[in-house]
CSV table of C-alpha atoms in Angstrom, one decimal:
chain,number,residue,atom,x,y,z
A,8,MET,CA,42.8,-147.2,-93.4
A,9,THR,CA,44.7,-145.0,-95.8
A,10,ILE,CA,48.2,-143.7,-95.7
A,11,ASP,CA,48.9,-140.1,-96.1
A,12,TRP,CA,51.9,-140.1,-98.3
A,13,TRP,CA,52.8,-136.4,-97.6
A,14,THR,CA,52.9,-137.3,-93.9
A,15,LEU,CA,55.0,-140.4,-94.6
A,16,GLY,CA,57.4,-138.3,-96.6
A,17,LEU,CA,57.5,-135.6,-94.0
A,18,GLN,CA,58.1,-138.0,-91.2
A,19,THR,CA,60.8,-139.7,-93.2
A,20,VAL,CA,62.6,-136.4,-93.7
A,21,ASN,CA,62.0,-135.5,-90.1
A,22,VAL,CA,63.5,-138.6,-88.7
A,23,ALA,CA,66.5,-138.3,-91.1
A,24,VAL,CA,67.0,-134.7,-90.0
A,25,LEU,CA,66.8,-135.8,-86.4
A,26,VAL,CA,69.4,-138.5,-87.1
A,27,TRP,CA,71.6,-135.8,-88.5
A,28,LEU,CA,70.9,-133.3,-85.7
A,29,LEU,CA,71.6,-135.8,-82.9
A,30,ALA,CA,74.7,-137.1,-84.7
A,31,ARG,CA,75.9,-133.5,-84.9
A,32,PHE,CA,75.0,-132.4,-81.4
A,33,PHE,CA,75.0,-135.5,-79.3
A,34,TRP,CA,76.5,-138.7,-80.6
A,35,ARG,CA,79.7,-137.3,-82.1
A,36,PRO,CA,80.6,-134.9,-79.2
A,37,VAL,CA,79.9,-137.4,-76.5
A,38,SER,CA,81.7,-140.2,-78.2
A,39,ALA,CA,84.6,-137.9,-79.0
A,40,MET,CA,84.8,-136.9,-75.4
A,41,ILE,CA,84.8,-140.6,-74.4
A,42,ALA,CA,87.5,-141.3,-76.9
A,43,GLU,CA,89.5,-138.3,-75.7
A,44,ARG,CA,89.1,-139.4,-72.1
A,45,GLN,CA,90.2,-142.9,-73.1
A,46,VAL,CA,93.2,-141.4,-74.8
A,47,ALA,CA,94.0,-139.3,-71.8
A,48,ALA,CA,93.5,-142.3,-69.5
A,49,GLY,CA,95.7,-144.4,-71.8
A,50,LYS,CA,98.3,-141.7,-71.7
A,51,GLU,CA,98.1,-141.4,-67.9
A,52,LEU,CA,98.3,-145.2,-67.7
A,53,ALA,CA,101.3,-145.2,-70.0
A,54,GLU,CA,102.9,-142.4,-67.9
A,55,ALA,CA,102.1,-144.3,-64.8
A,56,ALA,CA,103.6,-147.5,-66.3
A,57,ALA,CA,106.6,-145.5,-67.3
A,58,ARG,CA,106.9,-144.0,-63.8
A,59,GLN,CA,106.4,-147.5,-62.4
A,60,ALA,CA,109.1,-148.8,-64.7
A,61,GLU,CA,111.3,-145.9,-63.7
A,62,ALA,CA,110.7,-146.5,-60.0
A,63,GLU,CA,111.4,-150.2,-60.5
A,64,LYS,CA,114.6,-149.3,-62.3
A,65,ALA,CA,115.5,-146.9,-59.5
A,66,LEU,CA,114.7,-149.6,-57.0
A,67,ALA,CA,116.9,-152.1,-58.9
A,68,ASP,CA,119.7,-149.5,-59.0
A,69,ILE,CA,119.4,-148.9,-55.3
A,70,ALA,CA,119.4,-152.6,-54.7
A,71,ALA,CA,122.4,-153.0,-57.0
A,72,THR,CA,124.1,-150.1,-55.2
A,73,ARG,CA,123.4,-151.6,-51.8
A,74,ALA,CA,124.8,-154.9,-53.0
A,75,GLY,CA,127.8,-153.1,-54.4
A,76,LEU,CA,128.2,-151.3,-51.1
A,77,ALA,CA,128.0,-154.5,-49.2
A,78,LYS,CA,130.5,-156.1,-51.5
A,79,GLU,CA,132.7,-153.1,-51.3
A,80,ARG,CA,132.4,-153.1,-47.5
A,81,GLU,CA,133.3,-156.8,-47.4
A,82,ALA,CA,136.2,-156.2,-49.7
A,83,LEU,CA,137.4,-153.3,-47.6
A,84,LEU,CA,137.1,-155.4,-44.5
A,85,VAL,CA,139.1,-158.2,-46.1
A,86,ALA,CA,141.7,-155.7,-47.3
A,87,ALA,CA,141.9,-154.1,-43.9
A,88,ALA,CA,142.2,-157.5,-42.2
A,89,ALA,CA,144.9,-158.5,-44.7
A,90,GLU,CA,146.7,-155.1,-44.2
A,91,ALA,CA,146.4,-155.6,-40.4
A,92,ASP,CA,147.8,-159.1,-40.6
A,93,LYS,CA,150.6,-157.8,-42.8
A,94,GLU,CA,151.3,-154.9,-40.5
A,95,ARG,CA,151.1,-157.2,-37.4
A,96,ALA,CA,153.5,-159.7,-39.0
A,97,ALA,CA,155.8,-156.9,-40.0
A,98,ARG,CA,155.7,-155.4,-36.6
A,99,LEU,CA,156.2,-158.8,-35.0
A,100,GLU,CA,159.1,-159.5,-37.2
A,101,LYS,CA,160.6,-156.1,-36.5
A,102,ALA,CA,160.0,-156.6,-32.8
A,103,THR,CA,161.6,-160.0,-33.0
A,104,ARG,CA,164.6,-158.6,-34.8
A,105,GLU,CA,164.8,-155.7,-32.3
A,106,ILE,CA,164.5,-158.2,-29.5
A,107,ALA,CA,167.2,-160.4,-31.0
A,108,ALA,CA,169.4,-157.4,-31.7
A,109,LEU,CA,168.9,-156.2,-28.1
A,110,HIS,CA,169.5,-159.7,-26.8
A,111,ASP,CA,172.6,-160.0,-28.9
A,112,ALA,CA,173.7,-156.5,-27.9
A,113,ALA,CA,173.0,-157.3,-24.3
A,114,LYS,CA,174.7,-160.6,-24.6
A,115,ALA,CA,177.7,-158.9,-26.3
A,116,ALA,CA,177.7,-156.2,-23.7
A,117,VAL,CA,177.5,-158.8,-20.9
A,118,THR,CA,180.2,-160.8,-22.6
A,119,LYS,CA,182.3,-157.8,-23.2
A,120,GLU,CA,181.8,-156.6,-19.7
A,121,ARG,CA,182.5,-160.0,-18.3
A,122,GLU,CA,185.6,-160.2,-20.4
A,123,ALA,CA,186.6,-156.7,-19.3
A,124,ALA,CA,186.0,-157.6,-15.8
A,125,LEU,CA,187.8,-160.9,-16.2
A,126,ALA,CA,190.7,-159.1,-17.9
A,127,SER,CA,190.7,-156.5,-15.2
A,128,TRP,CA,190.6,-159.1,-12.5
A,129,ARG,CA,193.2,-161.1,-14.4
A,130,GLY,CA,195.4,-158.0,-14.6
A,131,HIS,CA,194.9,-157.4,-11.0
A,132,ALA,CA,195.6,-161.0,-10.2
A,133,ALA,CA,198.7,-161.0,-12.4
A,134,THR,CA,199.8,-157.7,-10.9
A,135,LEU,CA,199.2,-159.1,-7.5
A,136,ALA,CA,200.9,-162.3,-8.4
A,137,VAL,CA,203.9,-160.4,-9.8
A,138,GLU,CA,203.9,-158.2,-6.8
A,139,ILE,CA,203.8,-161.3,-4.5
A,140,ALA,CA,206.5,-163.0,-6.7
A,141,ALA,CA,208.6,-159.8,-6.6
A,142,ARG,CA,208.4,-159.6,-2.9
A,143,LEU,CA,209.2,-163.3,-2.5
A,144,LEU,CA,212.0,-163.1,-5.1
A,145,LYS,CA,213.6,-160.1,-3.2
A,146,ARG,CA,214.3,-162.5,-0.4
A,147,LEU,CA,216.4,-164.6,-2.8
A,148,ASP,CA,218.5,-161.7,-4.0
A,149,GLY,CA,221.9,-162.9,-3.0
A,150,ALA,CA,225.3,-163.4,-4.5
A,151,ALA,CA,224.5,-166.8,-5.9
A,152,VAL,CA,221.4,-165.5,-7.6
A,153,ARG,CA,223.3,-162.6,-9.1
A,154,LYS,CA,225.9,-165.0,-10.3
A,155,ALA,CA,223.2,-167.1,-11.9
A,156,PHE,CA,221.7,-164.1,-13.5
A,157,LEU,CA,225.1,-162.9,-14.8
A,158,ASP,CA,225.7,-166.3,-16.3
A,159,GLU,CA,222.3,-166.3,-17.9
A,160,LEU,CA,223.0,-162.8,-19.3
A,161,LEU,CA,226.2,-163.8,-20.7
A,162,HIS,CA,224.5,-166.9,-22.2
A,163,GLU,CA,222.0,-164.7,-23.9
A,164,ILE,CA,224.7,-162.4,-25.3
A,165,GLY,CA,226.4,-165.4,-26.6
A,166,GLY,CA,223.2,-166.3,-28.4
A,167,LEU,CA,223.1,-162.9,-30.2
A,168,THR,CA,224.2,-162.6,-33.8
A,169,GLN,CA,227.5,-160.8,-34.7
A,170,ALA,CA,225.6,-157.7,-35.9
A,171,GLN,CA,223.6,-157.6,-32.7
A,172,ARG,CA,226.7,-157.9,-30.7
A,173,GLY,CA,228.1,-155.0,-32.7
A,174,ASP,CA,225.1,-152.9,-32.0
A,175,LEU,CA,225.3,-153.7,-28.3
A,176,ALA,CA,229.0,-153.0,-28.0
A,177,GLY,CA,229.1,-150.0,-30.3
A,178,GLY,CA,229.2,-147.4,-27.4
A,179,ALA,CA,229.0,-147.0,-23.6
A,180,LEU,CA,227.1,-149.8,-21.9
A,181,GLU,CA,225.1,-149.5,-18.8
A,182,LEU,CA,224.6,-152.5,-16.5
A,183,VAL,CA,221.5,-152.1,-14.4
A,184,SER,CA,221.1,-154.2,-11.2
A,185,ALA,CA,218.5,-154.3,-8.5
A,186,VAL,CA,221.0,-153.8,-5.7
A,187,PRO,CA,224.4,-152.2,-5.7
A,188,LEU,CA,227.1,-154.7,-6.8
A,189,THR,CA,230.1,-155.3,-4.8
A,190,ASP,CA,233.5,-154.6,-6.3
A,191,ALA,CA,234.0,-158.2,-6.8
A,192,GLU,CA,230.8,-158.7,-8.5
A,193,GLN,CA,231.4,-155.6,-10.7
A,194,ALA,CA,234.8,-157.1,-11.6
A,195,GLN,CA,233.2,-160.4,-12.3
A,196,CYS,CA,230.6,-158.7,-14.5
A,197,ARG,CA,233.2,-156.6,-16.3
A,198,ALA,CA,235.3,-159.7,-17.0
A,199,GLY,CA,232.4,-161.8,-18.3
A,200,LEU,CA,231.1,-159.0,-20.5
A,201,ALA,CA,234.6,-158.3,-21.9
A,202,GLN,CA,234.9,-161.9,-22.7
A,203,ALA,CA,231.6,-161.8,-24.5
A,204,LEU,CA,231.8,-158.5,-26.2
A,205,GLY,CA,235.4,-157.6,-26.4
A,206,PRO,CA,238.0,-156.0,-24.3
A,207,ASP,CA,237.2,-152.4,-25.2
A,208,LEU,CA,234.3,-152.1,-23.0
A,209,GLN,CA,232.9,-148.9,-21.5
A,210,LEU,CA,230.7,-150.1,-18.8
A,211,ALA,CA,228.8,-148.2,-16.1
A,212,PHE,CA,226.9,-149.7,-13.2
A,213,THR,CA,223.5,-148.4,-12.1
A,214,VAL,CA,220.9,-149.6,-9.6
A,215,ASP,CA,217.2,-150.0,-10.3
A,216,ALA,CA,215.4,-151.7,-7.4
A,217,ALA,CA,212.5,-152.3,-9.8
A,218,GLN,CA,214.5,-155.1,-11.4
A,219,ILE,CA,214.0,-157.2,-8.3
A,220,ALA,CA,216.9,-159.4,-9.2
A,221,GLY,CA,219.1,-159.9,-12.3
A,222,PHE,CA,220.7,-157.5,-14.8
A,223,VAL,CA,219.8,-155.3,-17.8
A,224,LEU,CA,222.6,-154.4,-20.2
A,225,ARG,CA,221.7,-151.3,-22.2
A,226,GLY,CA,223.7,-150.3,-25.2
A,227,PRO,CA,223.3,-147.3,-27.5
A,228,ARG,CA,220.9,-149.3,-29.9
A,229,LEU,CA,220.2,-152.5,-28.1
A,230,ALA,CA,219.4,-153.8,-24.6
A,231,VAL,CA,219.6,-157.2,-23.2
A,232,SER,CA,217.6,-158.0,-20.1
A,233,ASP,CA,217.9,-160.9,-17.8
A,234,SER,CA,216.0,-159.9,-14.6
A,235,TRP,CA,213.1,-161.0,-12.7
A,236,ARG,CA,211.4,-157.7,-13.5
A,237,GLY,CA,211.8,-158.5,-17.2
A,238,ASP,CA,210.6,-162.0,-16.7
A,239,LEU,CA,207.6,-160.9,-14.6
A,240,ASP,CA,206.8,-158.2,-17.1
A,241,ARG,CA,206.9,-160.8,-19.9
A,242,ILE,CA,204.8,-163.2,-17.8
A,243,LEU,CA,202.4,-160.5,-17.1
A,244,ALA,CA,202.2,-159.6,-20.8
A,245,GLU,CA,201.6,-163.2,-21.7
A,246,LEU,CA,198.9,-163.4,-19.1
A,247,GLY,CA,197.4,-160.3,-20.5
A,248,ASP,CA,197.6,-161.8,-24.0
A,249,ASP,CA,195.9,-165.0,-22.8
A,250,ALA,CA,193.2,-162.9,-21.2
B,231,MET,CA,36.0,-140.8,-80.1
B,232,LYS,CA,38.4,-140.1,-82.8
B,233,SER,CA,39.9,-143.1,-84.5
B,234,PRO,CA,43.6,-143.5,-84.0
B,235,LEU,CA,43.9,-144.7,-87.6
B,236,ALA,CA,42.8,-141.3,-88.9
B,237,SER,CA,45.3,-138.5,-89.5
B,238,THR,CA,43.9,-135.0,-89.0
B,239,ALA,CA,45.7,-132.2,-90.7
B,240,LEU,CA,46.3,-129.3,-88.4
B,241,PHE,CA,47.2,-126.9,-91.2
B,242,HIS,CA,48.6,-127.0,-94.7
B,243,LEU,CA,51.9,-125.8,-96.1
B,244,GLY,CA,50.8,-125.3,-99.7
B,245,PRO,CA,49.7,-128.7,-100.8
B,246,VAL,CA,51.4,-130.5,-97.8
B,247,PRO,CA,49.1,-131.2,-94.9
B,248,VAL,CA,50.8,-130.9,-91.6
B,249,THR,CA,49.2,-133.5,-89.3
B,250,GLU,CA,49.4,-133.7,-85.5
B,251,ALA,CA,51.9,-136.5,-85.8
B,252,VAL,CA,54.2,-134.3,-87.8
B,253,ALA,CA,53.8,-131.4,-85.4
B,254,VAL,CA,54.5,-133.7,-82.4
B,255,THR,CA,57.5,-135.1,-84.3
B,256,TRP,CA,58.8,-131.6,-84.8
B,257,ALA,CA,58.4,-130.9,-81.1
B,258,ILE,CA,60.2,-134.0,-80.3
B,259,MET,CA,63.0,-133.1,-82.7
B,260,ALA,CA,63.3,-129.7,-81.2
B,261,LEU,CA,63.3,-131.1,-77.7
B,262,LEU,CA,65.9,-133.7,-78.5
B,263,ALA,CA,68.1,-131.4,-80.6
B,264,ALA,CA,67.9,-128.5,-78.1
B,265,GLY,CA,68.5,-130.9,-75.2
B,266,ALA,CA,71.4,-132.5,-76.9
B,267,TRP,CA,72.9,-129.1,-77.7
B,268,LEU,CA,72.4,-127.8,-74.2
B,269,ALA,CA,73.7,-130.9,-72.6
B,270,THR,CA,76.8,-131.2,-74.8
B,271,ARG,CA,77.9,-127.5,-74.7
B,272,ARG,CA,80.3,-127.9,-71.8
B,273,LEU,CA,81.8,-131.4,-72.1
B,274,SER,CA,85.1,-131.8,-70.3
B,275,LEU,CA,87.5,-134.5,-69.3
B,276,GLN,CA,86.2,-134.2,-65.8
B,277,PRO,CA,82.6,-135.2,-66.4
B,278,SER,CA,79.6,-133.8,-64.5
B,279,ARG,CA,76.7,-136.0,-63.5
B,280,LEU,CA,74.8,-135.0,-66.6
B,281,GLN,CA,77.8,-135.7,-68.8
B,282,ALA,CA,78.3,-139.0,-67.1
B,283,CYS,CA,74.7,-139.9,-67.8
B,284,LEU,CA,75.1,-138.9,-71.5
B,285,GLU,CA,78.3,-141.0,-71.8
B,286,LEU,CA,76.5,-143.9,-70.1
B,287,ILE,CA,73.8,-143.7,-72.8
B,288,VAL,CA,76.4,-143.6,-75.6
B,289,GLU,CA,78.4,-146.4,-74.1
B,290,THR,CA,75.2,-148.5,-73.7
B,291,VAL,CA,74.3,-148.0,-77.3
B,292,ASP,CA,77.8,-148.8,-78.4
B,293,SER,CA,77.7,-151.9,-76.3
B,294,GLN,CA,74.4,-153.0,-77.8
B,295,ILE,CA,75.8,-152.4,-81.3
B,296,ARG,CA,78.9,-154.4,-80.6
B,297,ASP,CA,77.0,-157.3,-79.0
B,298,THR,CA,74.3,-157.4,-81.7
B,299,MET,CA,76.1,-156.5,-84.9
B,300,GLN,CA,79.6,-157.7,-84.0
B,301,ALA,CA,80.9,-154.5,-85.5
B,302,GLU,CA,82.5,-151.3,-84.3
B,303,PRO,CA,79.8,-148.8,-83.4
B,304,PRO,CA,80.8,-145.4,-84.9
B,305,PRO,CA,79.2,-145.8,-88.4
B,306,TYR,CA,75.8,-147.0,-86.9
B,307,ARG,CA,75.7,-145.2,-83.5
B,308,ALA,CA,73.9,-142.1,-84.7
B,309,PHE,CA,71.2,-144.0,-86.7
B,310,ILE,CA,70.5,-146.8,-84.2
B,311,GLY,CA,70.7,-144.5,-81.2
B,312,THR,CA,68.5,-141.8,-82.8
B,313,LEU,CA,65.9,-144.5,-83.8
B,314,PHE,CA,65.8,-145.7,-80.2
B,315,ALA,CA,65.7,-142.2,-78.7
B,316,PHE,CA,63.0,-140.9,-81.1
B,317,ILE,CA,60.7,-144.0,-80.7
B,318,PHE,CA,61.3,-144.0,-76.9
B,319,VAL,CA,60.4,-140.3,-76.6
B,320,ALA,CA,57.6,-140.6,-79.1
B,321,ASN,CA,56.0,-143.5,-77.3
B,322,TRP,CA,56.3,-141.7,-73.9
B,323,SER,CA,55.0,-138.5,-75.3
B,324,SER,CA,51.6,-139.9,-74.5
B,325,LEU,CA,52.3,-138.8,-70.9
B,326,VAL,CA,51.8,-135.3,-72.0
B,327,PRO,CA,48.0,-134.6,-71.7
B,328,GLY,CA,46.4,-134.1,-75.1
B,329,VAL,CA,49.4,-135.4,-77.0
B,330,GLU,CA,49.1,-138.5,-79.1
B,331,PRO,CA,52.3,-140.4,-79.9
B,332,PRO,CA,53.4,-140.0,-83.5
B,333,THR,CA,54.3,-143.7,-83.5
B,334,ALA,CA,50.6,-144.4,-83.0
B,335,HIS,CA,50.2,-143.3,-86.6
B,336,LEU,CA,51.0,-145.5,-89.5
B,337,GLU,CA,52.9,-142.9,-91.5
B,338,THR,CA,55.5,-142.3,-88.7
B,339,ASP,CA,56.1,-146.1,-88.3
B,340,ALA,CA,56.2,-146.5,-92.0
B,341,ALA,CA,58.7,-143.7,-92.2
B,342,LEU,CA,60.9,-145.4,-89.6
B,343,ALA,CA,60.6,-148.7,-91.3
B,344,LEU,CA,61.4,-147.1,-94.6
B,345,LEU,CA,64.5,-145.5,-93.1
B,346,VAL,CA,65.6,-148.9,-91.8
B,347,PHE,CA,65.0,-150.4,-95.2
B,348,ILE,CA,67.1,-147.7,-96.8
B,349,ALA,CA,69.8,-148.0,-94.1
B,350,VAL,CA,70.1,-151.8,-94.7
B,351,ILE,CA,70.6,-151.1,-98.4
B,352,TRP,CA,73.0,-148.2,-97.7
B,353,PHE,CA,75.2,-150.1,-95.2
B,354,GLY,CA,75.1,-153.3,-97.3
B,355,ILE,CA,76.3,-151.5,-100.4
B,356,ARG,CA,79.0,-149.6,-98.3
B,357,ALA,CA,80.2,-152.9,-96.9
B,358,GLY,CA,80.2,-155.1,-100.0
B,359,GLY,CA,79.6,-152.8,-102.9
B,360,VAL,CA,76.5,-152.9,-105.1
B,361,GLY,CA,77.3,-156.4,-106.4
B,362,GLY,CA,78.1,-157.7,-103.0
B,363,TYR,CA,74.9,-156.4,-101.6
B,364,LEU,CA,72.8,-157.7,-104.6
B,365,ALA,CA,74.5,-161.1,-104.3
B,366,THR,CA,73.1,-161.4,-100.8
B,367,PHE,CA,69.7,-162.0,-102.4
B,368,ALA,CA,71.1,-165.0,-104.2
B,369,SER,CA,72.3,-166.5,-100.9
B,370,PRO,CA,72.3,-169.5,-100.4
B,371,SER,CA,71.0,-170.2,-103.9
B,372,PRO,CA,69.8,-168.1,-106.8
B,373,LEU,CA,66.5,-169.8,-106.4
B,374,MET,CA,66.1,-167.9,-103.2
B,375,ILE,CA,66.2,-164.5,-104.9
B,376,PRO,CA,62.4,-164.0,-105.0
B,377,LEU,CA,62.0,-165.2,-101.4
B,378,ASN,CA,64.9,-163.0,-100.2
B,379,PHE,CA,63.5,-160.0,-101.9
B,380,ILE,CA,60.1,-160.6,-100.4
B,381,GLU,CA,61.7,-161.2,-97.1
B,382,SER,CA,63.4,-157.8,-97.2
B,383,LEU,CA,60.1,-156.2,-97.8
B,384,THR,CA,58.1,-158.2,-95.3
B,385,ARG,CA,60.5,-157.7,-92.5
B,386,THR,CA,60.3,-154.0,-93.1
B,387,PHE,CA,56.6,-154.3,-93.1
B,388,SER,CA,56.8,-156.3,-89.9
B,389,LEU,CA,58.7,-153.5,-88.3
B,390,LEU,CA,56.0,-151.1,-89.3
B,391,VAL,CA,53.2,-153.3,-88.2
B,392,ARG,CA,54.8,-154.3,-84.9
B,393,LEU,CA,55.5,-150.8,-83.7
B,394,PHE,CA,52.2,-149.4,-85.0
B,395,GLY,CA,50.2,-152.2,-83.6
B,396,ASN,CA,51.6,-152.1,-80.1
B,397,VAL,CA,51.5,-148.3,-79.8
B,398,MET,CA,48.3,-147.8,-81.5
B,399,SER,CA,46.6,-150.5,-79.5
B,400,GLY,CA,47.9,-149.0,-76.3
B,401,VAL,CA,46.5,-145.6,-77.2
B,402,PHE,CA,43.3,-147.2,-78.4
B,403,VAL,CA,42.8,-149.3,-75.2
B,404,ILE,CA,43.5,-146.3,-73.0
B,405,GLY,CA,41.0,-144.2,-75.0
B,406,ILE,CA,38.3,-146.9,-74.7
B,407,VAL,CA,38.9,-147.4,-70.9
B,408,LEU,CA,39.0,-143.7,-70.3
B,409,SER,CA,35.7,-143.2,-72.1
B,410,LEU,CA,34.1,-146.1,-70.3
B,411,ALA,CA,35.5,-146.1,-66.7
B,412,GLY,CA,36.6,-142.6,-65.8
B,413,LEU,CA,39.6,-140.4,-65.2
B,414,LEU,CA,42.0,-142.5,-62.9
B,415,VAL,CA,41.2,-146.0,-64.1
B,416,PRO,CA,43.5,-146.0,-67.2
B,417,ILE,CA,46.5,-145.2,-65.1
B,418,PRO,CA,47.8,-148.8,-64.7
B,419,LEU,CA,47.2,-149.2,-68.5
B,420,MET,CA,49.2,-146.1,-69.1
B,421,ALA,CA,52.0,-147.4,-67.0
B,422,LEU,CA,51.9,-150.7,-69.0
B,423,ASP,CA,51.8,-148.6,-72.1
B,424,LEU,CA,55.0,-146.8,-71.0
B,425,LEU,CA,56.7,-150.2,-70.5
B,426,THR,CA,55.4,-151.4,-73.9
B,427,GLY,CA,56.7,-148.2,-75.5
B,428,ALA,CA,60.2,-148.6,-74.0
B,429,VAL,CA,60.3,-152.3,-75.0
B,430,GLN,CA,59.1,-151.5,-78.5
B,431,ALA,CA,61.7,-148.8,-78.9
B,432,TYR,CA,64.4,-151.3,-77.8
B,433,ILE,CA,62.9,-154.1,-80.1
B,434,PHE,CA,62.8,-151.7,-83.1
B,435,ALA,CA,66.4,-150.6,-82.6
B,436,VAL,CA,67.6,-154.2,-82.0
B,437,LEU,CA,65.8,-155.5,-85.2
B,438,ALA,CA,67.2,-152.6,-87.2
B,439,MET,CA,70.7,-153.6,-85.9
B,440,VAL,CA,70.0,-157.3,-86.8
B,441,PHE,CA,68.8,-156.4,-90.3
B,442,ILE,CA,71.8,-154.1,-91.0
B,443,ALA,CA,74.2,-156.7,-89.5
B,444,GLY,CA,72.8,-159.4,-91.7
B,445,ALA,CA,73.3,-157.3,-94.8
B,446,LEU,CA,76.8,-156.4,-93.6
B,447,GLY,CA,77.9,-159.9,-93.0
B,448,GLU,CA,76.6,-161.4,-96.2
B,449,ALA,CA,77.9,-158.4,-98.2
B,450,LYS,CA,81.3,-158.7,-96.7
B,451,SER,CA,81.5,-162.4,-97.3
B,452,ASN,CA,80.3,-161.9,-100.9
B,453,LYS,CA,83.0,-159.2,-101.4
B,454,ARG,CA,85.8,-161.5,-100.2
B,455,THR,CA,84.7,-164.5,-102.2
B,456,PRO,CA,83.0,-163.2,-105.4
B,457,THR,CA,81.0,-165.8,-107.2
């Protein structure tokens, strides 16, 4: 067995050239395409991971927003409940005040009305009582009664001060009686008054049935009354003041 | 019957005889190069079935390189892959009537073994430098330098003999059986020869990876810890 060195050399060169040819046309292009696909796949995986992370972040944001909405809703409900409680309390207090005010006003109105009614009835009662008393006292209008009233009038004039007496006696006097006086009674009155006020007395006699009984002595600036009408008016005024 | 050990010159290019093995090798080269060019003209990110098959081949070669050499495939892919592809196609070229596999001739196997020998030196020097690679012969002891040197030659010779013996014997046996028994009798032997051819291509490529990886590992360790 011999070796053909030319063939050995040619085959060596041939295989080396084949190595170069396949490296040029097969191994490098295919491996480059594999690497390119791996890069593309890696890029797509990275993009997918980024999208996934983005989606997870969006999901977390939505969850946080939902939690925030729930919290906000709860806070709004609490605030609304507190506001409602406050409004209810305010309205309740206002209603209570209004009720109390209405109650007080009604009570005051009732009291006032009752007082007015009471006063009215008291006035009617007093008027009626005075009327009854006046009618009863008319029956007592006799000479003795007039004498007693004259004495009482003179007693009152006697109780006046000197200045009051001056005011009373400073002009014409008018002696009012419930019934016309007899001459004797007029003389008796004139004598008593002259004694109390002085001798220069200008006295005129008038009749006023409203006086019931008694006398009213009217001067230019002062009047002295001692009649049942005056007493009843005073009593009636006192009853009115008491009411 | 013609002896498979004999190389017949088909023609001469000046002083250079062009044998049948060389002519078949050229045909195989043309077939592989043209096929590779045609197959890789329209590569895209959306692979066709053909492109998927091509990528499967590349990834398988890469996987074998990673598993065997414990290194990244790009520097060795073209050499190892082409060795396997050429030997595989050359072994299976016997399917074509009248064609004798180039690997059944000593010169072709010697050329392949010589390329592996050169590749071991080249990748060894590239990994650890000239000193680093030469230091691998003194591993584990300078006393081993002669033995390591002889080993580097004998393992190359073993590559040559293994491939040549297996392919040549297959062709020889088929020729004998064909001449003795008739037309269809050698078919099972031809099928066995195809299996043997594929296995031998794989073994040759794996042994080339092992030899290169051995040179790489020792050269790298010598480069890191110079003695």
